[in-house]
Amino acid sequence: MTIPSGEMLKTLLLVLDLAGTFVFALSGALAGVKRRLDFFGILVLSFAAANSGGIARDVLIGATPPAAISDWRYLVVALCAGVLTFFAHRAIERVHGSVLVFDAAGLALFAVAGTQKALAFNLNPLMAAVLGMVTGIGGGIVRDVLLTEVPAVLRAEIYALAALAGALVVVAGHLLSLPSAPVAVVAASLCFAIRVLALQRNWQLPSAASRKGRGR
Amino acid sequence: MTIPSGEMLKTLLLVLDLAGTFVFALSGALAGVKRRLDFFGILVLSFAAANSGGIARDVLIGATPPAAISDWRYLVVALCAGVLTFFAHRAIERVHGSVLVFDAAGLALFAVAGTQKALAFNLNPLMAAVLGMVTGIGGGIVRDVLLTEVPAVLRAEIYALAALAGALVVVAGHLLSLPSAPVAVVAASLCFAIRVLALQRNWQLPSAASRKGRGR
Amino acid sequence: MTIPSGEMLKTLLLVLDLAGTFVFALSGALAGVKRRLDFFGILVLSFAAANSGGIARDVLIGATPPAAISDWRYLVVALCAGVLTFFAHRAIERVHGSVLVFDAAGLALFAVAGTQKALAFNLNPLMAAVLGMVTGIGGGIVRDVLLTEVPAVLRAEIYALAALAGALVVVAGHLLSLPSAPVAVVAASLCFAIRVLALQRNWQLPSAASRKGRGR
């Protein structure tokens, strides 16, 4: 193999990050269309939903300026998703539950890429997994807070747990020195599968009230 | 000329930043008075609305501690605006639409100062303009989120676009090596004019629904 | 004494930080239980409420990665509080006004620890006190914003003022070169006492409306 593994990891991180940016931007833009934001508001929400997670990760590990600020590709990808959604949101919405599925894909990609980058910055493995989870759920949280909704991640269904599962697979692969690309694919698939299954089958974590039977 | 241009630019940035701090603090304090916050809550909101944009910019470009934290003048200016508003908010409000006009002035000053500082930290020109826009809209977003309102920037009227227009003028002046002070004046005036005209004439960007005629 | 004072200060800061983390996590988890979040949502809120203040402080003073990210103990302490609350929230709530009392204790501990750390990073004394206050109120603000409530700190009662009082005592002790441990105890006690008395006696700061008599 002629490509050094450091270079490959870097490329892998970039591709995961840009793909996650695109799908989270779609989810942000669709949420903006639903709340009847104007064109620029939709673009701002695309950017915020897509890049808040990565920006938070980079600020927290001290990698400033964050990739999403220093690299214009993150902006362009997010704006493309926003413009596409603005003009074709009916087509996008026709795919049933599309916002939630895009959101699940973004969650998976960001959880994996966030964990990889945190490990590359030498955080200890446990906190790298947590930071990957935070990266994954950060964009959705900012999207929901900007629309004054309690973030979906806090309310229901298996969400943060799916991100954490993917992040832990990345950490396990790192500790076992497995090659990062296949580990990333497995980790992202696991996260995505858990999240989508949780949506389809309406899996719920217990709330404190539900523990007591029909508590009120 | 005896003043070196680096020194002049630094002074210009400081003056723009403090003026923007004052007007954004007024807008934050007035919003706080309207929502019946107590005295300290109004001061906190003044500080948050005034300095969140600049703090976000400085954290993102890696200029920590942010100017608004390391330099006590930002605090004092914000608190003065808050105290003034607390005791004289009826007089301030008598100027019709004053919150919105102060907000427009803060937007213009911060968009210009934010772009200047991002350029000074060697961000690429496109992202410097975006960061200038983010700086301009950051304070208002935090103000609205703290009051659990969907940020004005996302909902209606030409807002982020005005900030971006001002930021792009600064970037153009930088690329053409024009003197920074007059460019800053033109850029801030353009941003302010667009925003105020948008308010007066009720200019709106299209929403996705409005594209389909009377969509609902 | 064999322990060097730098080492003692470091240990003191850690203990204050972890204790504040625990009580803020309890307050976050209890708020989450009340809003019927699921198990993982409660843990996320525990972590966010407990660590947002400290993370904000560390990002602002340039101490990245923040202690709450690089040190797994902050995570574990917050999760323990979250799990404890999930299973024993009725017992915890039985202590009348427990959320508010835990919140007051967290406020006191974080305001003191935040001021200490800001001074250790050579911020000027005034801004160190402000940063201590911001550290103290940051966790509660994020907790409330995530639950789409106007932050308690902005609405009513003596809250930010209590944090500021504690922070100013720390700064005064620092300027007078007094030993830091007893100063910290006095400062935290003062902050806690002011906050609890304000709750019990319903002390309020004036709002702009109340200045005009029975304004409406």
XYZ file of C-alpha atoms in Angstrom:
648
model
C 0.000 0.000 0.000
C 1.473 3.345 -1.024
C -0.904 5.625 0.861
C 0.415 6.185 4.396
C -2.191 5.312 6.997
C -2.055 8.800 8.554
C -3.023 10.264 5.189
C -5.785 7.697 4.721
C -7.182 8.387 8.170
C -7.191 12.108 7.401
C -9.056 11.549 4.130
C -11.489 9.184 5.835
C -12.181 11.762 8.544
C -12.810 14.463 5.919
C -15.182 12.324 3.858
C -17.143 11.226 6.952
C -17.298 14.811 8.148
C -18.537 16.204 4.832
C -21.115 13.443 4.399
C -22.366 14.012 7.928
C -22.435 17.739 7.248
C -24.637 17.208 4.201
C -27.217 14.986 5.875
C -27.401 17.082 9.041
C -27.793 20.183 6.867
C -30.711 18.468 5.105
C -32.299 17.695 8.474
C -31.764 21.283 9.630
C -33.147 22.734 6.403
C -36.219 20.483 6.477
C -36.927 21.482 10.073
C -36.559 25.115 8.978
C -38.989 24.668 6.070
C -41.523 23.093 8.442
C -41.284 26.085 10.763
C -41.668 28.439 7.754
C -38.305 30.158 8.069
C -37.291 32.388 5.164
C -34.608 31.424 2.607
C -31.667 32.818 4.531
C -32.983 31.471 7.819
C -33.071 28.023 6.238
C -29.451 28.396 5.116
C -28.399 29.573 8.580
C -30.178 26.603 10.123
C -28.525 24.264 7.601
C -25.127 25.595 8.576
C -25.851 25.554 12.299
C -27.352 22.068 12.353
C -24.576 20.697 10.170
C -21.564 22.283 11.787
C -22.374 22.941 15.447
C -21.389 19.420 16.463
C -18.048 19.525 14.681
C -17.339 23.067 15.843
C -18.067 22.099 19.452
C -15.734 19.105 19.139
C -12.913 21.174 17.655
C -13.268 23.971 20.217
C -13.276 21.421 23.046
C -10.145 19.598 21.870
C -8.414 22.904 21.173
C -8.297 22.484 17.374
C -9.015 26.137 16.549
C -10.021 27.469 14.139
C -12.457 24.550 13.768
C -12.406 22.679 10.465
C -15.923 23.949 9.716
C -14.622 27.526 9.955
C -11.191 27.267 8.342
C -12.278 24.963 5.510
C -14.798 26.459 3.061
C -15.994 22.994 1.940
C -18.092 22.536 5.088
C -19.881 25.787 4.346
C -20.460 24.967 0.689
C -21.748 21.462 1.457
C -24.149 22.812 4.081
C -25.409 25.584 1.762
C -25.927 23.122 -1.109
C -28.075 20.959 1.163
C -30.003 24.049 2.259
C -30.638 25.284 -1.301
C -31.591 21.776 -2.444
C -34.054 21.480 0.417
C -35.524 24.912 -0.259
C -36.360 24.054 -3.862
C -37.098 20.342 -3.502
C -38.376 19.887 0.037
C -41.604 18.227 -1.117
C -39.624 15.586 -2.996
C -37.334 15.099 -0.018
C -40.218 14.852 2.409
C -42.018 12.329 0.222
C -39.499 9.782 1.464
C -41.426 8.954 4.628
C -39.684 9.948 7.810
C -36.861 11.405 5.812
C -35.901 14.036 8.359
C -35.450 11.338 10.965
C -33.505 9.049 8.639
C -31.166 11.857 7.526
C -30.746 12.741 11.139
C -29.822 9.127 11.949
C -27.227 9.059 9.150
C -25.713 12.340 10.336
C -25.645 11.023 13.883
C -23.755 7.902 12.794
C -21.215 9.738 10.649
C -20.524 12.463 13.198
C -20.280 10.097 16.153
C -17.644 8.073 14.293
C -15.717 11.038 12.868
C -15.879 12.876 16.201
C -14.469 9.901 18.087
C -11.698 9.421 15.497
C -10.625 13.054 15.752
C -10.743 13.066 19.555
C -8.522 9.961 19.594
C -6.173 11.649 17.116
C -5.874 14.516 19.633
C -4.902 12.032 22.353
C -7.965 12.259 24.559
C -8.337 9.222 26.796
C -10.541 6.548 25.161
C -13.566 6.936 27.439
C -13.760 10.702 26.921
C -13.088 10.305 23.185
C -16.223 8.152 22.979
C -18.196 10.718 24.966
C -16.897 13.494 22.744
C -17.883 11.472 19.670
C -21.382 11.164 21.104
C -21.471 14.882 21.889
C -20.294 15.631 18.347
C -23.081 13.476 16.989
C -25.862 14.989 19.077
C -24.586 18.600 19.093
C -25.946 19.615 15.698
C -29.424 18.293 16.420
C -29.462 19.971 19.815
C -28.554 23.373 18.356
C -31.117 22.881 15.560
C -33.870 22.164 18.088
C -32.834 24.906 20.532
C -32.847 27.485 17.705
C -36.419 26.418 16.919
C -37.278 26.525 20.661
C -38.035 22.833 20.893
C -36.759 20.547 23.635
C -33.989 18.663 21.794
C -35.168 15.329 20.388
C -32.128 13.680 21.975
C -33.466 14.398 25.461
C -37.035 13.404 24.980
C -37.461 10.006 23.550
C -36.209 6.980 21.707
C -32.723 5.572 21.548
C -30.634 8.467 20.232
C -27.611 9.409 22.294
C -27.259 5.693 23.070
C -26.939 4.882 19.355
C -24.231 7.526 18.993
C -22.421 6.181 22.033
C -22.564 2.608 20.685
C -20.918 3.717 17.436
C -18.330 5.752 19.321
C -17.468 2.808 21.580
C -16.875 0.571 18.550
C -14.376 3.132 17.216
C -12.640 3.260 20.602
C -12.546 -0.549 20.833
C -11.039 -0.757 17.348
C -8.464 1.859 18.339
C -7.498 -0.029 21.507
C -7.178 -3.264 19.505
C -5.178 -1.446 16.766
C -7.611 -2.588 14.060
C -7.549 -0.757 10.672
C -9.642 2.393 10.996
C -11.665 2.353 7.760
C -13.535 -0.946 8.262
C -13.970 -0.178 11.950
C -15.529 3.160 11.001
C -17.951 1.450 8.605
C -19.008 -1.068 11.265
C -19.350 1.641 13.901
C -21.420 3.965 11.709
C -23.624 1.085 10.533
C -24.253 -0.010 14.107
C -25.198 3.501 15.198
C -27.442 4.009 12.156
C -29.107 0.606 12.578
C -29.829 1.133 16.273
C -31.289 4.558 15.623
C -33.465 3.510 12.670
C -34.697 0.366 14.432
C -35.513 2.460 17.486
C -37.592 4.747 15.256
C -39.357 1.934 13.383
C -40.149 -0.186 16.410
C -40.703 2.772 18.694
C -38.095 1.582 21.173
C -38.051 3.768 24.224
C -35.792 4.085 27.180
C -37.692 4.122 30.462
C -38.457 7.467 32.047
C -38.434 7.815 35.809
C -42.231 7.998 35.819
C -42.692 4.847 33.738
C -40.662 2.857 36.271
C -43.537 3.158 38.737
C -46.125 1.714 36.336
C -48.679 4.306 35.304
C -47.042 7.098 37.281
C -48.324 10.621 36.937
C 1.381 59.779 8.802
C 2.981 58.849 12.131
C 0.476 56.255 13.262
C 1.402 52.846 11.852
C -1.516 51.280 10.023
C -1.451 48.153 12.230
C -2.019 50.366 15.274
C -4.807 52.268 13.495
C -6.531 49.038 12.509
C -6.318 47.835 16.106
C -7.861 51.085 17.386
C -10.549 50.949 14.702
C -11.426 47.371 15.660
C -11.666 48.336 19.329
C -13.918 51.342 18.683
C -16.210 49.357 16.377
C -16.351 46.535 18.889
C -17.201 48.786 21.840
C -19.835 50.722 19.881
C -21.412 47.459 18.740
C -21.256 46.191 22.304
C -23.174 49.242 23.535
C -26.000 49.061 21.000
C -26.401 45.292 21.259
C -26.441 45.643 25.048
C -29.243 48.209 24.675
C -31.193 45.795 22.480
C -30.623 42.976 24.973
C -31.622 45.116 27.932
C -34.777 46.379 26.212
C -35.800 42.822 25.363
C -35.172 41.937 29.005
C -37.315 44.825 30.263
C -40.146 43.726 27.954
C -40.003 40.213 29.372
C -39.995 41.652 32.912
C -36.614 40.318 33.975
C -35.233 41.644 37.249
C -32.363 44.155 37.457
C -29.564 41.597 37.470
C -31.237 39.525 34.800
C -31.321 42.625 32.596
C -27.592 43.163 33.174
C -26.841 39.525 32.395
C -28.877 39.776 29.210
C -27.081 43.022 28.278
C -23.746 41.297 28.666
C -24.844 38.147 26.855
C -26.477 39.944 23.935
C -23.550 42.320 23.595
C -20.652 39.938 23.928
C -21.795 36.507 22.743
C -21.050 37.333 19.120
C -17.543 38.590 19.828
C -16.826 35.774 22.247
C -17.942 33.196 19.669
C -15.698 34.822 17.044
C -12.680 34.872 19.348
C -13.175 31.293 20.528
C -13.556 30.112 16.923
C -10.407 31.840 15.663
C -8.483 30.691 18.734
C -8.005 34.162 20.230
C -8.509 33.102 23.859
C -9.208 34.562 26.286
C -11.706 36.515 24.144
C -11.410 40.288 24.153
C -14.777 40.529 25.907
C -13.363 38.447 28.782
C -9.799 39.743 29.070
C -10.693 43.421 28.562
C -12.891 44.937 31.288
C -14.109 47.711 28.941
C -16.526 45.365 27.167
C -18.107 44.498 30.499
C -18.351 48.106 31.630
C -19.849 49.277 28.323
C -22.457 46.499 28.415
C -23.352 47.199 32.053
C -23.689 50.947 31.376
C -26.140 50.206 28.576
C -28.034 47.848 30.871
C -28.275 50.337 33.746
C -29.253 53.136 31.355
C -32.000 50.980 29.895
C -33.246 49.927 33.320
C -33.757 53.529 34.420
C -34.666 55.134 31.098
C -36.290 52.394 29.057
C -39.448 54.435 28.490
C -37.398 57.231 26.961
C -35.430 54.758 24.864
C -38.558 52.980 23.683
C -40.230 56.260 22.740
C -37.930 56.287 19.732
C -40.202 54.115 17.603
C -38.769 50.740 16.726
C -35.711 51.566 18.756
C -34.907 47.979 19.675
C -34.805 47.057 16.017
C -32.741 50.099 15.030
C -30.195 49.486 17.814
C -30.104 45.906 16.750
C -29.393 46.948 13.150
C -26.543 49.231 14.272
C -25.038 46.463 16.393
C -25.366 44.056 13.487
C -23.502 46.439 11.166
C -20.695 47.201 13.606
C -20.149 43.595 14.645
C -20.295 42.202 11.111
C -17.557 44.655 10.068
C -15.397 44.261 13.183
C -15.810 40.483 13.125
C -14.713 40.254 9.509
C -11.719 42.538 10.149
C -10.537 40.439 13.073
C -11.029 37.155 11.218
C -8.944 38.524 8.326
C -6.303 39.677 10.824
C -6.134 36.045 12.030
C -5.514 34.865 8.460
C -8.786 33.050 7.811
C -9.508 32.665 4.117
C -11.633 35.564 2.792
C -14.861 33.598 2.256
C -14.849 32.171 5.771
C -13.825 35.558 7.221
C -17.014 37.019 5.725
C -19.071 34.148 7.121
C -17.452 34.588 10.513
C -18.199 38.315 10.360
C -21.839 37.477 9.685
C -21.875 34.928 12.504
C -20.318 37.522 14.820
C -23.039 39.975 13.862
C -25.944 37.595 14.364
C -24.530 35.680 17.364
C -25.506 38.197 20.029
C -29.087 38.470 18.828
C -29.392 34.699 18.597
C -28.209 34.197 22.184
C -30.504 37.012 23.379
C -33.520 35.378 21.726
C -32.628 31.832 22.794
C -32.246 32.966 26.424
C -35.754 34.422 26.194
C -36.980 31.194 24.510
C -37.898 32.894 21.272
C -37.007 31.599 17.820
C -34.145 33.948 16.872
C -35.306 36.905 14.782
C -32.517 36.158 12.322
C -34.172 32.902 11.307
C -37.724 34.058 10.993
C -38.118 37.023 8.801
C -36.783 40.035 7.014
C -33.376 40.645 5.572
C -31.058 40.181 8.546
C -28.217 37.729 8.089
C -28.081 38.888 4.475
C -27.427 42.480 5.576
C -24.606 41.299 7.822
C -23.150 39.231 5.011
C -23.285 42.187 2.597
C -21.292 44.341 5.016
C -18.834 41.515 5.641
C -18.302 40.977 1.909
C -17.503 44.683 1.421
C -14.789 44.386 4.089
C -13.392 41.279 2.381
C -13.454 42.989 -1.030
C -11.631 45.995 0.407
C -9.075 43.659 1.953
C -8.492 41.810 -1.317
C -8.105 45.136 -3.153
C -5.777 46.455 -0.388
C -7.960 49.526 0.169
C -7.495 51.518 3.407
C -9.486 49.801 6.129
C -11.154 52.756 7.881
C -13.206 54.105 4.924
C -13.989 50.559 3.801
C -15.316 49.814 7.279
C -17.546 52.897 7.193
C -18.965 51.954 3.785
C -19.464 48.334 4.842
C -21.212 49.188 8.108
C -23.397 51.804 6.384
C -24.421 49.308 3.714
C -25.340 46.664 6.298
C -27.248 49.188 8.426
C -29.076 50.638 5.409
C -30.140 47.236 4.092
C -31.393 46.171 7.509
C -33.307 49.398 8.241
C -34.823 49.533 4.747
C -35.861 45.901 5.109
C -37.612 46.799 8.358
C -39.297 49.941 6.999
C -40.461 48.435 3.724
C -41.121 45.028 5.216
C -38.805 43.324 2.738
C -38.984 39.595 3.129
C -37.026 36.725 1.733
C -39.231 34.000 0.323
C -40.020 31.004 2.489
C -40.371 27.572 0.929
C -44.137 27.738 1.432
C -44.505 31.144 -0.238
C -42.835 29.821 -3.384
C -45.951 27.754 -4.082
C -48.298 30.725 -4.000
C -50.585 30.703 -0.966
C -49.112 27.521 0.447
C -50.207 26.307 3.822
C 3.649 22.053 56.198
C 5.008 19.659 53.576
C 2.338 20.128 50.930
C 3.308 22.986 48.591
C 0.559 25.578 48.338
C 0.314 25.238 44.544
C -0.483 21.557 44.980
C -3.021 22.316 47.712
C -4.754 24.920 45.548
C -4.937 22.403 42.704
C -6.483 19.764 44.978
C -8.881 22.316 46.429
C -9.980 23.365 42.934
C -10.556 19.732 41.949
C -12.602 18.918 45.050
C -14.726 22.072 44.670
C -15.227 21.326 40.991
C -16.274 17.702 41.549
C -18.613 18.596 44.406
C -20.199 21.338 42.296
C -20.456 18.882 39.405
C -22.353 16.422 41.598
C -24.911 18.891 42.937
C -25.489 20.586 39.577
C -25.906 17.146 38.002
C -28.550 16.362 40.657
C -30.361 19.595 39.816
C -30.171 18.838 36.098
C -31.376 15.264 36.566
C -34.272 16.334 38.789
C -35.353 18.923 36.206
C -35.138 16.178 33.581
C -37.273 13.789 35.650
C -39.896 16.508 36.086
C -40.047 17.034 32.329
C -40.326 13.240 31.843
C -37.141 12.782 29.839
C -36.023 9.212 29.251
C -33.097 7.569 31.087
C -30.417 8.648 28.630
C -31.899 12.121 28.290
C -31.632 12.476 32.068
C -27.972 11.451 31.943
C -27.280 13.909 29.112
C -28.970 16.666 31.084
C -26.975 15.710 34.201
C -23.756 16.015 32.229
C -24.775 19.231 30.484
C -26.049 20.961 33.619
C -23.019 19.870 35.603
C -20.261 20.588 33.138
C -21.407 23.403 30.854
C -20.270 26.067 33.307
C -16.812 24.598 33.751
C -16.449 23.864 30.046
C -17.407 27.445 29.180
C -14.849 28.747 31.692
C -12.063 26.552 30.349
C -12.820 27.359 26.719
C -12.893 31.067 27.522
C -9.573 31.094 29.360
C -8.003 28.895 26.683
C -7.548 25.835 28.910
C -8.446 23.275 26.234
C -9.334 20.486 26.350
C -11.514 21.528 29.308
C -11.064 19.608 32.548
C -14.583 18.192 32.172
C -13.567 16.650 28.844
C -10.000 15.512 29.530
C -10.688 14.172 33.030
C -13.104 11.204 33.189
C -13.950 11.923 36.853
C -16.276 14.803 35.900
C -18.213 12.462 33.635
C -18.433 9.694 36.219
C -19.540 12.054 38.993
C -22.249 13.558 36.756
C -23.482 10.126 35.643
C -23.586 8.840 39.242
C -25.774 11.802 40.181
C -27.982 11.134 37.171
C -28.398 7.419 37.919
C -29.026 8.141 41.606
C -31.697 10.678 40.690
C -33.323 8.313 38.202
C -33.797 5.605 40.804
C -34.313 7.730 43.908
C -35.848 10.957 42.690
C -38.839 10.645 45.012
C -36.532 10.423 48.014
C -34.479 13.349 46.745
C -37.535 15.455 46.038
C -38.977 14.751 49.484
C -36.396 17.184 50.826
C -38.512 20.256 50.196
C -37.133 22.592 47.582
C -34.242 20.223 47.024
C -33.691 21.184 43.394
C -33.259 24.791 44.409
C -30.972 23.977 47.335
C -28.751 21.700 45.222
C -28.692 24.418 42.630
C -27.595 26.947 45.267
C -24.783 24.671 46.444
C -23.598 24.114 42.885
C -23.726 27.844 42.264
C -21.552 28.543 45.309
C -18.973 25.847 44.524
C -18.677 26.716 40.841
C -18.524 30.468 41.397
C -15.612 29.985 43.807
C -13.779 27.349 41.763
C -14.332 29.304 38.545
C -12.897 32.476 40.041
C -9.899 30.579 41.451
C -9.094 29.030 38.093
C -9.533 32.307 36.192
C -7.121 33.982 38.645
C -4.694 31.088 38.172
C -4.786 31.842 34.419
C -3.877 35.475 35.123
C -7.129 37.157 34.158
C -7.494 40.575 35.694
C -9.359 40.409 39.041
C -12.598 42.075 37.869
C -12.989 39.748 34.900
C -11.978 36.748 37.035
C -14.933 37.513 39.299
C -17.236 37.867 36.297
C -15.945 34.610 34.874
C -16.524 32.934 38.240
C -20.108 34.190 38.150
C -20.520 33.012 34.558
C -19.088 29.614 35.539
C -21.608 29.414 38.350
C -24.648 30.360 36.299
C -23.617 28.625 33.030
C -24.755 25.129 33.956
C -28.191 26.272 35.095
C -28.618 28.380 31.961
C -27.818 25.461 29.652
C -30.107 23.186 31.695
C -33.008 25.623 31.347
C -32.371 26.409 27.670
C -32.315 22.680 26.828
C -35.723 22.391 28.494
C -36.899 25.543 26.638
C -37.415 27.547 29.797
C -36.226 31.107 30.299
C -33.197 30.551 32.561
C -34.034 30.945 36.248
C -31.037 33.258 36.599
C -32.718 35.882 34.403
C -36.165 35.794 35.850
C -36.240 36.246 39.520
C -34.624 36.203 42.906
C -31.065 36.905 43.867
C -29.057 34.418 41.821
C -26.271 35.841 39.684
C -25.743 38.381 42.480
C -25.063 35.591 44.983
C -22.527 34.052 42.610
C -20.883 37.429 42.097
C -20.670 38.038 45.850
C -18.839 34.751 46.340
C -16.561 35.459 43.390
C -15.695 38.910 44.726
C -14.701 37.443 48.107
C -12.280 35.107 46.308
C -10.849 38.032 44.357
C -10.503 40.134 47.506
C -8.704 37.271 49.267
C -6.409 36.931 46.260
C -5.601 40.657 46.208
C -4.893 40.532 49.970
C -2.794 37.354 49.550
C -4.899 35.475 52.115
C -4.686 31.644 52.203
C -7.000 30.296 49.546
C -8.718 27.415 51.374
C -10.407 29.432 54.171
C -11.211 32.224 51.720
C -12.912 29.684 49.460
C -14.989 28.351 52.370
C -16.094 31.866 53.340
C -16.847 32.793 49.730
C -18.879 29.651 49.004
C -20.766 29.979 52.304
C -21.624 33.596 51.546
C -22.889 32.754 48.062
C -24.905 29.779 49.354
C -26.360 31.782 52.255
C -27.425 34.692 50.048
C -29.064 32.348 47.550
C -30.906 30.241 50.147
C -32.058 33.298 52.111
C -33.279 34.858 48.872
C -35.305 31.717 48.205
C -36.713 31.441 51.734
C -37.621 35.087 52.154
C -38.541 35.558 48.513
C -36.068 38.378 48.069
C -36.425 39.924 44.660
C -34.459 42.419 42.686
C -36.623 45.157 41.215
C -37.746 44.840 37.613
C -38.082 47.932 35.467
C -41.877 47.680 35.706
C -41.926 47.428 39.511
C -40.002 50.697 39.788
C -43.123 52.540 38.662
C -45.312 51.148 41.457
C -47.894 48.641 40.263
C -46.833 48.862 36.641
C -48.388 46.519 34.121
